[in-house]
Amino acid sequence: MTFAVVDIETNGDRPRAGGIAEIAVRITDGSTVLDRREWLIRPELPVPPFITNLTGIDNDMLRHAPAFSEVAEEVINMLQGHVFIAHNAAFDHTHLKSAFASCGFLFKTRTLCTVRLARRCWPGLKSYSLGNLCAAKGISIQNRHRAGGDADATVLLFHKLVEALGMDALLAGTAKKNKVSLPAGLDIEDIPETTGVYQFLNNTGKVLYVGKALNLRKRVLQHFYKGGGGQVLLQEVSAIKTIPCGNELMALITESAYIRQHWPPYNKADRFKAKPCSICCFSNQDGMPVLALTGQQGSNQSLLRFSTLAAARNALLQLLKTYAICKAYNHSSRAQCTQEDCYCHAVEDVKRNTHRQRMSALLESLAHPPVQYVLKGPGRSPDEYSCVWVEQSRILAYGYLSRKELPQPEQLEEELVTLEDHPSLRAIAMAFTTQAQMQAAPYELMPYPTN
């Protein structure tokens, strides 16, 4: 038996052909690497700064690289016939499966995840990230966060897992599958593996439950796994309706709208609730600009607004990394700066000057959106894009427009579906406006169109 150890890097986009920026494959028999290949891929959308800061992959590197469709056959031929292995395999496998599907290839293979294997082999570790696992097991990672470097490290980690568990035990431990118990007469073959909203209906057509999913087919099946909490629905569900939405933003809006339209008995509450938190900037006692978290959404010093504290913390960390902001000037952390491990990598006499310059660049990139603006994202097909009309954190309308034309005021009023204001919709607008401001694919913030 042979294994294909895979690592991919993306531009932050959702799983599809246009989101992959780099692929590395290592073929192994469990102890020896038999073959190796790497591909740089030109994604459809630019690589955002935070991805470049993490991986070192920038748009200039990918400018003359092939599109995924140009190498898809070569890649799938290398993967076929081997067990698919990756660290957090669901991420890599989902991206590749979706990308292959968009090129007309069916990608089905047995999958193993080194994260799950490591949890079984070495229980009790504080972290099972690739970096921490390799450090714990004496594996040196060269070229971290590049597909080739991470694939090489994953191969060595997999070899250690084979040695520790034994091949038979390693494979036997992954053979268990969740059993699905579907209602009699219910056909799920036509449920797509795309982002969207699903509805469970009874025999009279009443909507029993509304849900949102990044992968509709996978999420619907999860409801009916034995022991998965879906057994109550087995007695009542007669039909399943799916609504492809193109992206997570549109799926969340659609889910919220349908819940308030049908009030399904198995939806206990609107899940997307606001717990306001902002990233703010102010000057410390030395007159240096610093970043901090605050719960005051209306503050004039707010740079970015979030629906949860966790989202705000993650975004703050990403900003510090992206703009190489010194830890000592981050008000939300008591971390001390040392030249070796701080994001700034600057000695003290240089740090103060560079900090102001970097903060200026950060603040400029986070200029507040206009009072009215449009959030643009992928559509349900390549010929359209999603359009969400926002005014002062309130979603006024949403829908899809043709890629052949930019939105016009009359289109927003006539072709989009209008929405009543609701706290859940404001929380959704808040979260995805922040993503667009940070240039996180696949969303784009556009000014409100004027004639």
Coordinates of C-alpha atoms in Angstrom, one line a residue:
M1 CA 0.0 0.0 0.0
T2 CA 1.2 3.5 -0.9
F3 CA 0.3 6.9 0.4
A4 CA 0.1 10.4 -1.1
V5 CA 1.1 13.0 1.5
V6 CA -0.4 16.3 0.5
D7 CA -0.1 19.9 1.5
I8 CA -1.8 22.9 -0.2
E9 CA -1.6 26.6 0.3
T10 CA -4.6 28.8 -0.7
N11 CA -5.3 32.5 -1.2
G12 CA -7.9 32.3 1.7
D13 CA -10.7 31.7 -0.8
R14 CA -13.4 29.0 -0.3
P15 CA -12.8 25.5 -1.7
R16 CA -12.7 25.7 -5.5
A17 CA -10.2 25.7 -8.3
G18 CA -9.5 29.4 -8.1
G19 CA -8.5 29.3 -4.5
I20 CA -5.4 27.1 -4.6
A21 CA -2.0 28.8 -4.8
E22 CA 0.4 25.9 -4.2
I23 CA 0.3 22.0 -4.1
A24 CA 3.0 19.6 -2.9
V25 CA 2.7 15.8 -3.1
R26 CA 5.0 13.1 -1.6
I27 CA 4.4 9.5 -2.4
T28 CA 5.6 7.1 0.4
D29 CA 5.2 3.4 1.3
G30 CA 5.2 4.3 5.0
S31 CA 9.0 4.4 5.5
T32 CA 10.5 5.7 2.2
V33 CA 9.6 8.6 -0.1
L34 CA 9.1 7.2 -3.6
D35 CA 8.2 10.3 -5.6
R36 CA 7.7 14.0 -5.0
R37 CA 6.2 16.9 -7.0
E38 CA 5.2 20.6 -6.4
W39 CA 3.1 23.0 -8.3
L40 CA 2.7 26.8 -8.0
I41 CA -0.9 27.7 -9.1
R42 CA -2.2 31.0 -10.2
P43 CA -5.5 31.6 -8.2
E44 CA -8.4 33.6 -9.6
L45 CA -8.3 36.2 -6.9
P46 CA -5.1 38.0 -5.6
V47 CA -3.3 36.7 -2.6
P48 CA -4.2 39.0 0.3
P49 CA -1.4 40.5 2.5
F50 CA -2.0 38.3 5.5
I51 CA -1.5 35.1 3.4
T52 CA 1.7 36.5 1.9
N53 CA 2.9 37.4 5.4
L54 CA 2.2 33.8 6.6
T55 CA 3.5 31.8 3.6
G56 CA 5.8 34.1 1.7
I57 CA 3.7 33.5 -1.5
D58 CA 2.9 36.8 -3.3
N59 CA 1.2 37.7 -6.5
D60 CA 4.4 38.3 -8.4
M61 CA 5.4 34.6 -7.8
L62 CA 2.1 33.4 -9.2
R63 CA 1.8 35.8 -12.1
H64 CA 3.1 33.3 -14.7
A65 CA 2.1 30.1 -12.9
P66 CA -0.5 27.8 -14.5
A67 CA -4.2 27.9 -13.5
F68 CA -5.4 24.8 -11.6
S69 CA -7.3 23.6 -14.7
E70 CA -4.0 23.4 -16.6
V71 CA -2.4 21.0 -14.1
A72 CA -5.5 19.2 -12.7
E73 CA -5.1 16.1 -14.8
E74 CA -1.4 15.8 -13.8
V75 CA -2.2 16.3 -10.1
I76 CA -5.1 13.8 -10.0
N77 CA -3.0 11.2 -11.9
M78 CA -0.3 11.4 -9.2
L79 CA -2.9 11.1 -6.4
Q80 CA -4.9 8.2 -7.7
G81 CA -4.2 4.8 -6.4
H82 CA -2.8 6.1 -3.1
V83 CA -4.3 6.7 0.3
F84 CA -4.6 10.5 0.7
I85 CA -2.8 11.9 3.8
A86 CA -2.6 15.4 5.1
H87 CA -2.3 17.3 8.4
N88 CA -5.9 18.4 9.0
A89 CA -6.8 16.3 5.9
A90 CA -10.4 17.6 5.7
F91 CA -9.1 21.1 4.7
D92 CA -6.7 19.9 1.9
H93 CA -9.0 17.1 0.6
T94 CA -12.1 19.4 0.5
H95 CA -10.2 22.1 -1.5
L96 CA -8.8 19.6 -4.0
K97 CA -12.0 17.7 -4.4
S98 CA -13.9 20.9 -5.1
A99 CA -11.2 22.1 -7.5
F100 CA -11.1 18.8 -9.4
A101 CA -15.0 18.8 -9.6
S102 CA -14.9 22.3 -11.2
C103 CA -12.6 20.8 -13.9
G104 CA -14.8 17.8 -14.5
F105 CA -12.8 15.2 -12.5
L106 CA -14.3 12.9 -9.8
F107 CA -11.8 12.7 -6.9
K108 CA -12.6 9.8 -4.5
T109 CA -10.0 8.3 -2.3
R110 CA -9.4 6.9 1.2
T111 CA -8.2 9.6 3.5
L112 CA -6.1 9.6 6.6
C113 CA -5.5 12.6 8.9
T114 CA -2.2 12.9 10.8
V115 CA -3.8 15.1 13.4
R116 CA -6.3 12.3 14.3
L117 CA -3.6 9.7 14.1
A118 CA -1.3 11.7 16.4
R119 CA -4.1 12.2 19.0
R120 CA -4.6 8.4 19.1
C121 CA -0.8 7.6 19.1
W122 CA 0.3 10.3 21.6
P123 CA -2.7 11.3 23.7
G124 CA -2.4 14.2 26.2
L125 CA -0.2 16.7 24.2
K126 CA -1.1 20.3 24.6
S127 CA -1.2 21.0 20.9
Y128 CA -1.4 18.8 17.7
S129 CA -0.5 21.6 15.2
L130 CA 2.1 20.5 12.7
G131 CA 4.7 22.8 14.2
N132 CA 4.2 21.7 17.8
L133 CA 4.0 18.0 16.9
C134 CA 7.2 18.2 14.9
A135 CA 9.0 20.0 17.7
A136 CA 7.8 17.4 20.2
K137 CA 9.0 14.5 18.0
G138 CA 12.3 16.0 16.9
I139 CA 11.3 16.7 13.3
S140 CA 12.9 19.8 11.7
I141 CA 10.6 21.8 9.4
Q142 CA 12.3 23.6 6.6
N143 CA 10.4 26.3 4.7
R144 CA 7.4 26.4 7.1
H145 CA 4.0 27.3 5.7
R146 CA 5.1 26.5 2.2
A147 CA 3.5 23.4 0.6
G148 CA 6.8 21.6 0.1
G149 CA 8.2 22.3 3.5
D150 CA 5.0 21.3 5.3
A151 CA 4.6 18.2 3.1
D152 CA 8.1 17.0 3.9
A153 CA 7.5 17.5 7.6
T154 CA 4.1 15.6 7.4
V155 CA 5.9 12.7 5.6
L156 CA 8.4 12.4 8.5
L157 CA 5.6 12.6 11.0
F158 CA 3.6 9.9 9.2
H159 CA 6.6 7.6 9.2
K160 CA 6.9 8.0 12.9
L161 CA 3.2 7.2 13.3
V162 CA 3.6 4.1 11.2
E163 CA 6.6 3.0 13.4
A164 CA 4.7 3.7 16.6
L165 CA 1.3 2.3 15.8
G166 CA 2.2 -0.3 13.1
M167 CA 0.6 -0.3 9.7
D168 CA -2.2 -2.7 10.5
A169 CA -3.3 -0.8 13.6
L170 CA -2.9 2.5 11.9
L171 CA -5.3 1.5 9.1
A172 CA -7.7 -0.4 11.3
G173 CA -8.2 2.6 13.5
T174 CA -9.6 4.6 10.6
A175 CA -11.9 2.0 9.2
K176 CA -14.9 2.9 11.4
K177 CA -17.5 4.9 9.6
N178 CA -20.6 6.7 10.8
K179 CA -23.7 4.8 9.9
V180 CA -26.4 6.9 8.3
S181 CA -30.1 6.1 8.9
L182 CA -32.2 8.1 6.5
P183 CA -36.0 8.4 6.6
A184 CA -37.8 5.8 4.4
G185 CA -38.2 7.0 0.8
L186 CA -35.9 10.0 1.2
D187 CA -33.4 10.5 -1.7
I188 CA -30.3 12.6 -1.0
E189 CA -28.4 11.8 -4.2
D190 CA -29.2 15.2 -5.7
I191 CA -27.9 17.3 -2.7
P192 CA -24.9 19.3 -4.0
E193 CA -21.6 19.7 -2.2
T194 CA -21.8 23.4 -2.3
T195 CA -22.4 26.2 0.2
G196 CA -26.0 27.0 0.9
V197 CA -29.1 26.5 3.0
Y198 CA -31.2 23.4 3.5
Q199 CA -34.8 22.9 4.8
F200 CA -36.3 19.8 6.3
L201 CA -40.0 19.5 5.5
N202 CA -42.8 17.1 6.7
N203 CA -45.4 15.4 4.6
T204 CA -47.6 18.5 4.5
G205 CA -44.8 20.8 3.3
K206 CA -44.3 22.5 6.6
V207 CA -40.7 23.6 7.2
L208 CA -39.4 21.8 10.3
Y209 CA -35.8 23.0 10.3
V210 CA -33.5 25.5 8.4
G211 CA -29.8 25.2 8.4
K212 CA -26.7 26.6 6.7
A213 CA -23.8 24.6 5.4
L214 CA -20.5 25.1 3.7
N215 CA -21.0 21.6 2.2
L216 CA -24.7 20.9 1.9
R217 CA -24.5 17.2 1.3
K218 CA -22.0 16.6 4.2
R219 CA -24.0 18.6 6.7
V220 CA -27.4 17.1 5.8
L221 CA -26.0 13.6 6.3
Q222 CA -24.6 14.6 9.7
H223 CA -28.1 15.1 11.0
F224 CA -28.9 11.4 10.3
Y225 CA -25.8 9.7 11.7
K226 CA -26.8 7.3 14.4
G227 CA -26.2 8.9 17.7
G228 CA -25.7 12.3 16.0
G229 CA -28.8 14.0 17.3
G230 CA -30.9 13.6 14.2
Q231 CA -33.1 10.7 15.3
V232 CA -36.0 12.9 16.3
L233 CA -36.3 14.3 12.8
L234 CA -36.4 10.7 11.4
Q235 CA -40.1 10.5 12.4
E236 CA -41.2 13.6 10.6
V237 CA -38.9 14.5 7.6
S238 CA -40.4 13.7 4.3
A239 CA -38.4 16.0 2.0
I240 CA -35.2 18.0 1.9
K241 CA -34.9 21.2 0.0
T242 CA -31.6 22.9 -0.7
I243 CA -30.8 26.4 -1.8
P244 CA -27.2 27.0 -3.2
C245 CA -25.9 30.4 -2.1
G246 CA -22.4 30.8 -3.6
N247 CA -20.7 31.9 -0.4
E248 CA -21.1 31.8 3.4
L249 CA -22.3 35.4 3.7
M250 CA -25.3 34.8 1.4
A251 CA -26.0 31.5 3.2
L252 CA -26.1 33.1 6.6
I253 CA -28.4 35.9 5.4
T254 CA -30.7 33.3 3.6
E255 CA -30.8 31.1 6.7
S256 CA -31.7 34.0 9.0
A257 CA -34.4 35.2 6.5
Y258 CA -35.9 31.7 6.2
I259 CA -36.0 31.1 9.9
R260 CA -37.9 34.3 10.5
Q261 CA -40.2 33.6 7.6
H262 CA -41.1 30.0 8.6
W263 CA -40.3 29.9 12.4
P264 CA -39.4 26.2 12.2
P265 CA -40.1 24.2 15.4
Y266 CA -36.6 22.7 15.5
N267 CA -34.8 26.0 15.2
K268 CA -34.6 27.1 18.8
A269 CA -33.1 30.5 18.1
D270 CA -31.3 32.5 15.5
R271 CA -27.7 31.3 16.1
F272 CA -25.8 34.3 14.7
K273 CA -26.0 36.7 17.7
A274 CA -24.0 39.8 18.3
K275 CA -21.6 40.0 21.2
P276 CA -20.0 43.4 20.2
C277 CA -16.3 43.9 20.3
S278 CA -14.0 46.3 18.4
I279 CA -10.3 46.8 17.6
C280 CA -9.4 50.4 18.5
C281 CA -6.3 52.5 18.3
F282 CA -5.2 55.1 20.8
S283 CA -1.9 56.7 22.0
N284 CA -0.2 55.4 25.1
Q285 CA 1.5 57.5 27.7
D286 CA 4.6 57.8 25.5
G287 CA 2.6 59.1 22.6
M288 CA 2.9 55.8 20.6
P289 CA -0.1 54.5 18.7
V290 CA -1.3 51.1 20.1
L291 CA -4.0 48.6 19.3
A292 CA -6.6 47.4 21.9
L293 CA -9.9 45.5 22.2
T294 CA -13.0 47.2 23.5
G295 CA -16.6 46.3 23.8
Q296 CA -17.7 49.8 22.9
Q297 CA -19.1 49.4 19.4
G298 CA -19.9 53.0 18.9
S299 CA -16.5 54.4 19.8
N300 CA -15.0 56.9 17.4
Q301 CA -11.7 55.1 17.8
S302 CA -13.0 51.8 16.5
L303 CA -11.1 50.5 13.5
L304 CA -12.9 47.2 13.0
R305 CA -16.1 45.9 14.6
F306 CA -16.8 42.2 15.3
S307 CA -19.7 40.1 16.5
T308 CA -17.6 38.1 18.9
L309 CA -14.6 38.6 21.2
A310 CA -12.9 35.6 19.7
A311 CA -13.2 37.0 16.2
A312 CA -11.7 40.3 17.3
R313 CA -8.8 38.6 19.1
N314 CA -8.0 36.5 16.0
A315 CA -8.1 39.6 13.7
L316 CA -5.9 41.6 16.1
L317 CA -3.3 38.8 16.0
Q318 CA -3.5 38.7 12.2
L319 CA -3.0 42.5 12.0
L320 CA 0.1 42.3 14.3
K321 CA 1.6 39.6 12.1
T322 CA 0.6 41.2 8.7
Y323 CA 2.0 44.6 9.5
A324 CA 4.9 43.4 11.8
I325 CA 3.6 45.4 14.8
C326 CA 5.8 45.2 17.9
K327 CA 4.3 43.1 20.7
A328 CA 5.4 45.8 23.2
Y329 CA 3.0 48.2 21.5
N330 CA 0.0 46.0 21.6
H331 CA -2.2 47.1 24.6
S332 CA -4.1 43.8 24.7
S333 CA -0.9 41.8 25.4
R334 CA 1.7 41.9 28.2
A335 CA 4.2 40.1 25.9
Q336 CA 7.7 41.5 25.9
C337 CA 9.6 42.2 22.7
T338 CA 12.8 40.4 21.8
Q339 CA 14.3 40.9 18.4
E340 CA 14.2 37.2 17.7
D341 CA 10.6 36.3 18.4
C342 CA 8.7 39.5 18.0
Y343 CA 6.8 40.3 14.8
C344 CA 8.8 43.6 14.4
H345 CA 12.2 41.9 14.2
A346 CA 13.8 45.3 15.1
V347 CA 16.3 46.5 17.6
E348 CA 15.2 49.1 20.1
D349 CA 16.6 52.2 18.4
V350 CA 14.9 51.3 15.1
K351 CA 11.7 50.0 16.6
R352 CA 10.1 53.3 17.5
N353 CA 10.5 54.8 14.1
T354 CA 9.4 51.7 12.2
H355 CA 6.4 51.3 14.5
R356 CA 4.8 54.6 13.5
Q357 CA 5.3 53.9 9.8
R358 CA 3.8 50.4 10.1
M359 CA 0.8 51.7 12.1
S360 CA 0.2 54.4 9.5
A361 CA 0.1 51.7 6.8
L362 CA -2.3 49.6 8.9
L363 CA -4.6 52.5 9.7
E364 CA -4.7 53.5 6.0
S365 CA -5.7 50.0 5.0
L366 CA -8.6 50.0 7.5
A367 CA -10.2 53.3 6.4
H368 CA -13.9 53.2 7.5
P369 CA -16.4 52.2 4.8
P370 CA -18.9 54.8 3.6
V371 CA -22.3 55.0 5.3
Q372 CA -23.7 53.0 2.5
Y373 CA -21.7 50.3 0.7
V374 CA -22.0 46.9 -1.1
L375 CA -20.4 43.6 -0.1
K376 CA -19.5 41.7 -3.2
G377 CA -18.8 38.0 -3.2
P378 CA -18.9 34.9 -5.4
G379 CA -22.2 33.9 -7.0
R380 CA -23.9 30.6 -7.5
S381 CA -22.3 30.4 -11.0
P382 CA -19.3 32.0 -12.7
D383 CA -21.6 34.4 -14.5
E384 CA -22.9 36.2 -11.4
Y385 CA -21.7 37.7 -8.1
S386 CA -23.5 38.1 -4.8
C387 CA -24.5 41.6 -3.7
V388 CA -25.3 42.7 -0.2
W389 CA -26.5 46.3 0.3
V390 CA -25.5 47.6 3.7
E391 CA -26.3 51.0 5.4
Q392 CA -24.8 51.7 8.9
S393 CA -24.4 48.0 9.7
R394 CA -28.0 47.2 8.5
I395 CA -28.5 44.9 5.6
L396 CA -31.1 46.5 3.4
A397 CA -31.2 44.0 0.6
Y398 CA -29.3 41.0 -0.9
G399 CA -29.3 39.0 -4.1
Y400 CA -27.2 38.2 -7.3
L401 CA -26.2 40.4 -10.3
S402 CA -24.6 39.6 -13.6
R403 CA -20.8 39.9 -13.7
K404 CA -21.1 41.8 -16.9
E405 CA -22.1 45.0 -15.2
L406 CA -21.4 46.9 -12.0
P407 CA -24.3 47.5 -9.6
Q408 CA -26.5 50.6 -10.2
P409 CA -28.8 52.2 -7.6
E410 CA -31.9 51.1 -9.5
Q411 CA -30.6 47.5 -9.5
L412 CA -30.2 47.5 -5.8
E413 CA -33.7 48.7 -5.3
E414 CA -35.4 46.5 -8.0
E415 CA -33.4 43.3 -8.4
L416 CA -32.4 42.6 -4.8
V417 CA -34.5 41.1 -2.0
T418 CA -35.2 43.6 0.7
L419 CA -34.9 42.6 4.4
E420 CA -36.4 43.9 7.6
D421 CA -33.8 44.9 10.2
H422 CA -32.8 42.3 12.7
P423 CA -29.9 41.9 15.3
S424 CA -28.7 38.7 13.6
L425 CA -28.4 40.5 10.3
R426 CA -26.5 43.3 11.8
A427 CA -24.1 40.8 13.4
I428 CA -23.6 39.2 10.0
A429 CA -23.0 42.5 8.3
M430 CA -20.5 43.5 11.0
A431 CA -18.4 40.3 10.7
F432 CA -18.2 40.2 6.9
T433 CA -17.6 43.9 6.5
T434 CA -14.6 43.4 8.6
Q435 CA -13.4 40.5 6.4
A436 CA -13.8 42.7 3.3
Q437 CA -11.9 45.6 5.0
M438 CA -9.0 43.2 5.7
Q439 CA -9.1 42.1 2.0
A440 CA -9.9 38.6 3.1
A441 CA -11.0 36.6 0.0
P442 CA -13.5 36.1 -1.4
Y443 CA -15.3 39.3 -0.3
E444 CA -14.9 42.8 -1.6
L445 CA -16.2 46.1 -0.2
M446 CA -17.5 48.5 -2.8
P447 CA -18.8 52.0 -2.3
Y448 CA -22.5 52.5 -2.8
P449 CA -23.1 53.2 -6.5
T450 CA -24.0 56.7 -7.6
N451 CA -25.1 57.8 -11.0

